[in-house]
């Protein structure tokens, strides 16, 4: 992926047929953190850390198209837990092109992430020292049949590979169960505008997930069909929703042991509401979805999130976010359950037009059916610099 993206991007970005606006931007925004249980273990290890993500971006805009390239690094430095120090590169390219009736889109992504950074939605192993390398490609297309009807399709293919160093152990030296995996998904949808405030439609999604390692070879096929809707209650308040049924066909083939298979059905849903006025912003979301795991399984996630933001003064903004997630196996082959709770208040202090300091606190807790029940408290200080970049046309 890294070899071919630099050769592909100039061809996609450069078009001398018409003038375009270019925007070059850069950001870093360092984040200082103290966590009293950095690895979310029963024997707590506290530490100070610095996280900084220097990122360069180049955007090209025309009347009917936009393209953007982003390149950067995620750099982590710890005072005592030196084994957690990382420098992980990432790159992305996105483009969209619109005609009178059609819209085309394409997203390419490459990222190296610490496996424990995505453990909350994946493995629940926050002590793992491996790096997860993710590559993905996602084309999309939509067509406006009439003034009221639109059809759309999207495809996504993603691969995840675990780095050789540390992929089979965590910070304690214990064995890890991370596997390489790939996910392919296809979505087809139809949307109809019933009134100025209400639109609704039908969505079909197919997902194939495969995980392979020295200990297993698993495959999952998921089919879901649902109804979608969006309703504008007022100028300030909107509601979005999806409700559907899903079917999951699972096949687990361990190296040691017998092959097993399972078929299960269930509901997928997503409901969110947002309300904004001059001083306040409220949002609430409830959802159930299937998420592939780097341990070779597919999990069912129930997620509940509430967010509130208020402009206290011209320079001070306060916010509060609470999230509860419940993960369990989507089939009957694994009875493990994991519960997460995140609570995070923050205060944004605008020092100048482009500068701000963000003070925040985060409480995390994990409760697993195997008896693990741990929590952590973290304090963050972010330096936020909002540079408008360099703009030019040619």
Coordinates of C-alpha atoms in Angstrom, one line a residue:
X1 CA 0.0 0.0 0.0
X2 CA 2.8 2.5 1.0
X3 CA 4.6 1.7 -2.2
X4 CA 1.8 2.4 -4.7
X5 CA -0.1 5.3 -3.0
X6 CA 2.6 7.9 -3.8
X7 CA 2.6 6.9 -7.5
X8 CA -1.2 6.9 -7.7
X9 CA -2.1 10.2 -5.9
X10 CA -0.5 12.6 -8.4
X11 CA -2.5 11.1 -11.2
X12 CA -5.7 11.4 -9.2
X13 CA -5.1 14.9 -7.9
X14 CA -3.7 16.7 -10.9
X15 CA -6.1 17.8 -13.6
X16 CA -4.9 20.7 -15.8
X17 CA -8.2 21.0 -17.6
X18 CA -9.6 23.5 -15.2
X19 CA -8.4 25.7 -12.3
X20 CA -8.6 24.3 -8.8
X21 CA -8.2 25.6 -5.3
X22 CA -5.4 23.9 -3.3
X23 CA -5.1 23.9 0.5
X24 CA -2.0 22.8 2.3
X25 CA -2.4 22.2 6.1
X26 CA -0.3 20.9 9.0
X27 CA -1.2 20.1 12.6
X28 CA 0.3 18.3 15.6
X29 CA -1.8 19.2 18.7
X30 CA 0.3 17.5 21.5
X31 CA -1.6 15.7 24.3
X32 CA -0.2 15.3 27.8
X33 CA -1.7 12.5 30.0
X34 CA -1.5 11.0 33.4
X35 CA -3.2 7.6 33.9
X36 CA -3.3 5.8 37.2
X37 CA -3.9 2.4 35.4
X38 CA -2.4 2.8 31.9
X39 CA -2.8 -0.9 31.0
X40 CA -6.2 -1.5 32.7
X41 CA -4.9 -4.3 34.8
X42 CA -5.7 -5.4 38.4
X43 CA -2.1 -4.6 39.4
X44 CA -2.2 -1.0 38.4
X45 CA 0.7 0.8 36.6
X46 CA 0.5 4.6 36.5
X47 CA 2.5 6.7 34.1
X48 CA 2.9 10.1 32.4
X49 CA 2.8 10.1 28.6
X50 CA 3.0 12.5 25.6
X51 CA 1.1 11.7 22.4
X52 CA 1.5 13.8 19.3
X53 CA 0.2 13.2 15.8
X54 CA 2.0 15.4 13.3
X55 CA -0.1 15.4 10.1
X56 CA 0.2 17.0 6.7
X57 CA -2.7 17.3 4.4
X58 CA -3.2 18.6 0.8
X59 CA -6.7 19.2 -0.5
X60 CA -7.8 20.0 -4.1
X61 CA -11.3 21.4 -4.8
X62 CA -13.2 22.0 -8.0
X63 CA -16.8 22.9 -8.5
X64 CA -17.9 19.2 -8.7
X65 CA -15.0 17.3 -7.1
X66 CA -12.8 17.2 -4.0
X67 CA -9.6 15.2 -3.2
X68 CA -7.5 15.0 -0.1
X69 CA -4.2 13.4 0.9
X70 CA -3.2 13.0 4.5
X71 CA 0.1 11.7 5.8
X72 CA 1.3 11.6 9.4
X73 CA 2.7 9.7 12.4
X74 CA 1.2 8.8 15.8
X75 CA 4.0 9.2 18.3
X76 CA 3.8 8.0 21.9
X77 CA 6.4 8.6 24.7
X78 CA 6.1 7.3 28.2
X79 CA 8.1 8.3 31.3
X80 CA 8.5 4.8 32.8
X81 CA 6.7 2.3 30.5
X82 CA 9.3 2.6 27.7
X83 CA 8.1 -0.6 26.0
X84 CA 4.9 1.3 25.1
X85 CA 6.8 4.0 23.1
X86 CA 5.6 4.0 19.5
X87 CA 6.0 5.8 16.1
X88 CA 3.2 4.6 13.9
X89 CA 2.7 6.0 10.3
X90 CA -0.7 6.5 8.7
X91 CA -1.8 7.7 5.2
X92 CA -5.1 8.3 3.5
X93 CA -6.6 9.4 0.3
X94 CA -10.2 10.4 -0.4
X95 CA -11.9 11.8 -3.4
X96 CA -15.5 12.5 -4.6
X97 CA -16.9 13.5 -7.9
X98 CA -20.4 14.6 -8.7
X99 CA -22.4 15.0 -11.9
X100 CA -26.0 16.2 -12.2
X101 CA -27.4 12.8 -11.0
X102 CA -24.4 10.7 -9.9
X103 CA -21.9 10.9 -7.1
X104 CA -18.7 8.8 -7.0
X105 CA -16.4 8.3 -4.0
X106 CA -13.2 6.5 -3.1
X107 CA -11.3 6.2 0.1
X108 CA -7.9 4.5 0.6
X109 CA -6.3 4.1 4.1
X110 CA -3.1 2.7 5.5
X111 CA -2.5 2.8 9.3
X112 CA -0.3 1.3 11.9
X113 CA -1.9 1.4 15.3
X114 CA -1.0 0.0 18.7
X115 CA -3.3 -3.0 19.2
X116 CA -4.2 -1.8 22.7
X117 CA -5.4 1.5 21.2
X118 CA -8.3 -0.3 19.5
X119 CA -8.7 -3.0 22.2
X120 CA -11.9 -1.4 23.5
X121 CA -13.7 -2.3 20.3
X122 CA -11.7 -5.4 19.6
X123 CA -9.8 -7.7 22.0
X124 CA -10.1 -6.2 25.5
X125 CA -6.3 -6.8 25.9
X126 CA -4.9 -3.4 26.8
X127 CA -1.5 -4.9 27.7
X128 CA -0.6 -6.1 24.2
X129 CA 2.5 -4.6 22.7
X130 CA 1.9 -5.6 19.1
X131 CA 1.1 -3.2 16.2
X132 CA -2.0 -3.7 14.0
X133 CA -1.4 -2.8 10.4
X134 CA -4.7 -1.9 8.6
X135 CA -5.2 -1.4 4.9
X136 CA -8.6 -0.6 3.3
X137 CA -10.2 0.5 0.1
X138 CA -13.8 1.8 -0.1
X139 CA -15.4 2.9 -3.3
X140 CA -19.0 4.2 -3.4
X141 CA -21.6 5.4 -5.9
X142 CA -25.1 7.0 -5.6
X143 CA -27.6 7.9 -8.4
X144 CA -30.6 10.2 -8.1
X145 CA -33.4 8.4 -9.9
X146 CA -35.9 11.2 -9.5
X147 CA -36.1 14.4 -7.4
X148 CA -37.3 12.2 -4.5
X149 CA -35.6 8.9 -5.0
X150 CA -31.9 8.0 -4.7
X151 CA -30.1 4.6 -4.9
X152 CA -26.6 4.0 -3.6
X153 CA -24.0 1.3 -3.3
X154 CA -20.7 1.0 -1.4
X155 CA -18.0 -1.7 -1.1
X156 CA -15.3 -2.0 1.5
X157 CA -12.3 -4.3 1.8
X158 CA -10.0 -4.2 4.8
X159 CA -7.1 -6.3 6.0
X160 CA -5.6 -6.4 9.5
X161 CA -2.2 -7.9 10.1
X162 CA -0.3 -8.1 13.4
X163 CA 3.3 -7.0 13.6
X164 CA 5.9 -9.8 14.1
X165 CA 7.4 -8.1 17.1
X166 CA 5.1 -8.6 20.1
X167 CA 2.2 -10.0 18.1
X168 CA 2.2 -13.2 20.3
X169 CA 2.7 -11.7 23.7
X170 CA 1.6 -8.8 25.9
X171 CA 3.6 -6.6 28.3
X172 CA 3.5 -9.4 30.9
X173 CA 5.0 -11.9 28.4
X174 CA 1.7 -13.9 28.4
X175 CA 0.5 -15.5 25.2
X176 CA -1.8 -13.3 23.0
X177 CA -4.6 -14.6 20.7
X178 CA -4.4 -12.0 18.0
X179 CA -4.9 -13.1 14.4
X180 CA -4.6 -11.7 10.9
X181 CA -8.0 -11.1 9.3
X182 CA -9.8 -9.6 6.4
X183 CA -13.3 -8.1 6.0
X184 CA -15.3 -7.5 2.8
X185 CA -18.6 -5.7 2.9
X186 CA -21.2 -4.6 0.4
X187 CA -24.1 -2.2 1.0
X188 CA -27.1 -1.4 -1.3
X189 CA -29.7 1.2 -0.3
X190 CA -32.7 3.1 -1.6
X191 CA -33.8 6.4 -0.1
X192 CA -37.1 8.3 -0.7
X193 CA -37.9 11.9 0.4
X194 CA -41.5 11.7 1.7
X195 CA -41.8 15.3 3.0
X196 CA -39.5 18.2 3.5
X197 CA -38.7 16.8 7.0
X198 CA -39.0 13.1 6.5
X199 CA -37.1 10.6 4.3
X200 CA -36.8 6.8 4.6
X201 CA -35.6 3.8 2.7
X202 CA -34.3 0.2 2.7
X203 CA -30.7 -1.0 3.2
X204 CA -29.1 -4.4 2.5
X205 CA -25.7 -5.3 3.8
X206 CA -23.5 -8.4 3.3
X207 CA -20.3 -8.9 5.2
X208 CA -17.7 -11.6 4.9
X209 CA -15.1 -11.9 7.7
X210 CA -12.1 -14.4 7.7
X211 CA -9.5 -14.9 10.4
X212 CA -6.5 -17.1 10.0
X213 CA -3.5 -18.0 12.3
X214 CA -1.5 -20.9 13.4
X215 CA -4.3 -22.0 15.7
X216 CA -7.5 -21.4 13.7
X217 CA -9.2 -20.7 10.4
X218 CA -12.6 -19.0 10.9
X219 CA -15.1 -17.6 8.5
X220 CA -18.3 -15.6 9.1
X221 CA -21.0 -14.5 6.6
X222 CA -23.5 -11.9 7.8
X223 CA -26.6 -10.7 5.9
X224 CA -28.8 -7.8 7.2
X225 CA -31.9 -6.0 5.8
X226 CA -33.2 -2.9 7.4
X227 CA -35.4 0.2 7.2
X228 CA -33.8 3.6 7.5
X229 CA -35.3 7.0 8.2
X230 CA -34.4 10.6 9.0
X231 CA -36.8 13.1 10.5
X232 CA -36.2 16.8 11.1
X233 CA -38.4 17.5 14.2
X234 CA -37.5 21.3 14.0
X235 CA -34.8 23.6 12.8
X236 CA -32.8 22.6 15.9
X237 CA -33.7 18.9 16.4
X238 CA -33.3 15.9 14.2
X239 CA -33.7 12.1 14.6
X240 CA -32.0 9.3 12.5
X241 CA -32.8 5.6 12.7
X242 CA -32.2 2.1 11.3
X243 CA -34.0 -1.1 12.3
X244 CA -33.3 -4.4 10.7
X245 CA -32.8 -8.2 10.9
X246 CA -29.6 -10.0 10.5
X247 CA -28.5 -13.6 9.8
X248 CA -25.0 -14.9 10.7
X249 CA -23.4 -18.1 9.5
X250 CA -20.3 -19.0 11.5
X251 CA -17.7 -21.7 10.8
X252 CA -14.8 -22.2 13.2
X253 CA -12.0 -24.6 12.3
X254 CA -9.3 -24.8 15.0
X255 CA -6.0 -26.6 14.4
X256 CA -6.5 -28.7 17.5
X257 CA -10.1 -29.9 18.0
X258 CA -13.1 -30.5 15.8
X259 CA -14.7 -28.1 13.3
X260 CA -17.8 -26.3 14.6
X261 CA -20.5 -24.3 12.8
X262 CA -23.4 -22.1 14.0
X263 CA -26.3 -20.1 12.5
X264 CA -27.9 -17.2 14.4
X265 CA -30.4 -14.4 13.9
X266 CA -30.9 -11.1 15.6
X267 CA -31.7 -7.5 15.3
X268 CA -29.5 -4.6 14.1
X269 CA -30.6 -1.1 15.0
X270 CA -29.2 2.4 15.3
X271 CA -31.1 5.4 16.7
X272 CA -29.6 8.8 17.2
X273 CA -31.0 12.3 18.0
X274 CA -29.3 15.7 18.0
X275 CA -30.4 19.1 19.2
X276 CA -28.5 22.3 18.9
X277 CA -29.1 25.9 19.9
X278 CA -27.0 28.9 20.4
X279 CA -25.5 27.8 23.7
X280 CA -26.2 24.0 24.0
X281 CA -25.8 20.9 22.0
X282 CA -27.3 17.5 23.0
X283 CA -26.9 14.1 21.3
X284 CA -28.0 10.6 22.3
X285 CA -27.5 7.4 20.4
X286 CA -28.4 3.7 20.9
X287 CA -27.2 1.0 18.5
X288 CA -26.6 -2.8 18.1
X289 CA -24.1 -4.0 15.4
X290 CA -21.7 -6.7 14.6
X291 CA -17.9 -6.1 14.9
X292 CA -15.1 -8.5 13.8
X293 CA -12.5 -9.2 16.4
X294 CA -8.8 -9.7 16.0
X295 CA -9.2 -12.8 18.1
X296 CA -10.9 -14.5 15.2
X297 CA -14.5 -14.0 16.4
X298 CA -17.4 -11.7 15.5
X299 CA -18.9 -9.7 18.4
X300 CA -22.3 -8.2 18.9
X301 CA -21.9 -4.6 20.3
X302 CA -24.7 -2.8 22.2
X303 CA -23.6 0.8 22.5
X304 CA -25.3 3.7 24.4
X305 CA -23.8 7.2 24.1
X306 CA -24.9 10.6 25.6
X307 CA -23.1 13.9 24.8
X308 CA -23.7 17.4 26.1
X309 CA -21.8 20.6 25.2
X310 CA -22.4 24.2 26.4
X311 CA -20.8 27.5 25.5
X312 CA -20.1 28.9 29.0
X313 CA -18.6 32.1 27.9
X314 CA -17.1 33.5 24.7
X315 CA -13.9 31.7 25.4
X316 CA -14.9 28.7 27.5
X317 CA -16.8 25.6 26.3
X318 CA -17.7 22.7 28.5
X319 CA -18.7 19.2 27.4
X320 CA -19.6 15.8 28.9
X321 CA -19.7 12.4 27.2
X322 CA -20.7 9.0 28.7
X323 CA -20.6 5.8 26.8
X324 CA -21.6 2.2 27.8
X325 CA -20.8 -0.8 25.6
X326 CA -21.6 -4.4 25.9
X327 CA -19.8 -7.0 23.8
X328 CA -20.6 -10.7 23.4
X329 CA -20.1 -13.3 20.8
X330 CA -22.6 -13.0 17.9
X331 CA -22.9 -16.8 17.8
X332 CA -23.4 -19.5 20.4
X333 CA -19.8 -20.7 20.2
X334 CA -18.4 -18.3 22.9
X335 CA -20.1 -17.2 26.1
X336 CA -17.6 -14.4 27.0
X337 CA -19.1 -10.9 27.7
X338 CA -17.3 -7.6 28.2
X339 CA -18.8 -4.4 29.5
X340 CA -17.1 -1.0 29.1
X341 CA -18.0 2.3 30.7
X342 CA -16.4 5.6 29.6
X343 CA -17.1 9.0 31.3
X344 CA -15.3 12.1 30.1
X345 CA -15.9 15.7 31.0
X346 CA -13.8 18.4 29.4
X347 CA -13.2 22.2 29.3
X348 CA -12.0 24.0 26.1
X349 CA -10.3 27.4 26.8
X350 CA -9.8 29.5 23.7
X351 CA -6.6 31.5 24.3
X352 CA -6.6 33.3 20.9
X353 CA -8.2 33.0 17.5
X354 CA -6.2 29.9 16.6
X355 CA -5.0 28.6 20.0
X356 CA -6.9 26.7 22.7
X357 CA -6.1 24.6 25.8
X358 CA -8.3 21.6 26.4
X359 CA -8.5 20.1 30.0
X360 CA -10.2 16.7 30.3
X361 CA -10.7 13.8 32.6
X362 CA -11.6 10.2 31.6
X363 CA -12.9 7.4 33.7
X364 CA -12.8 3.9 32.2
X365 CA -14.0 0.6 33.6
X366 CA -14.0 -3.0 32.2
X367 CA -16.1 -5.9 33.6
X368 CA -15.7 -9.3 32.0
X369 CA -17.5 -12.6 32.7
X370 CA -14.1 -14.3 33.6
X371 CA -14.0 -12.1 36.7
X372 CA -11.8 -9.2 35.5
X373 CA -13.1 -6.0 36.8
X374 CA -10.8 -3.0 36.6
X375 CA -10.9 0.8 36.1
X376 CA -8.7 3.8 35.5
X377 CA -8.6 7.5 35.9
X378 CA -6.8 9.7 33.5
X379 CA -6.2 13.5 33.2
X380 CA -5.4 15.1 29.8
X381 CA -4.1 18.5 28.7
X382 CA -4.2 19.2 25.0
X383 CA -2.7 22.1 23.1
X384 CA -4.9 22.8 20.1
X385 CA -3.7 25.0 17.3
X386 CA -6.1 25.6 14.5
X387 CA -4.1 26.7 11.5
X388 CA -6.1 27.7 8.4
X389 CA -3.3 26.4 6.1
X390 CA -2.0 27.9 2.8
X391 CA -4.5 28.4 0.0
X392 CA -3.6 28.9 -3.7
X393 CA -5.2 28.4 -7.1
X394 CA -3.9 27.2 -10.4

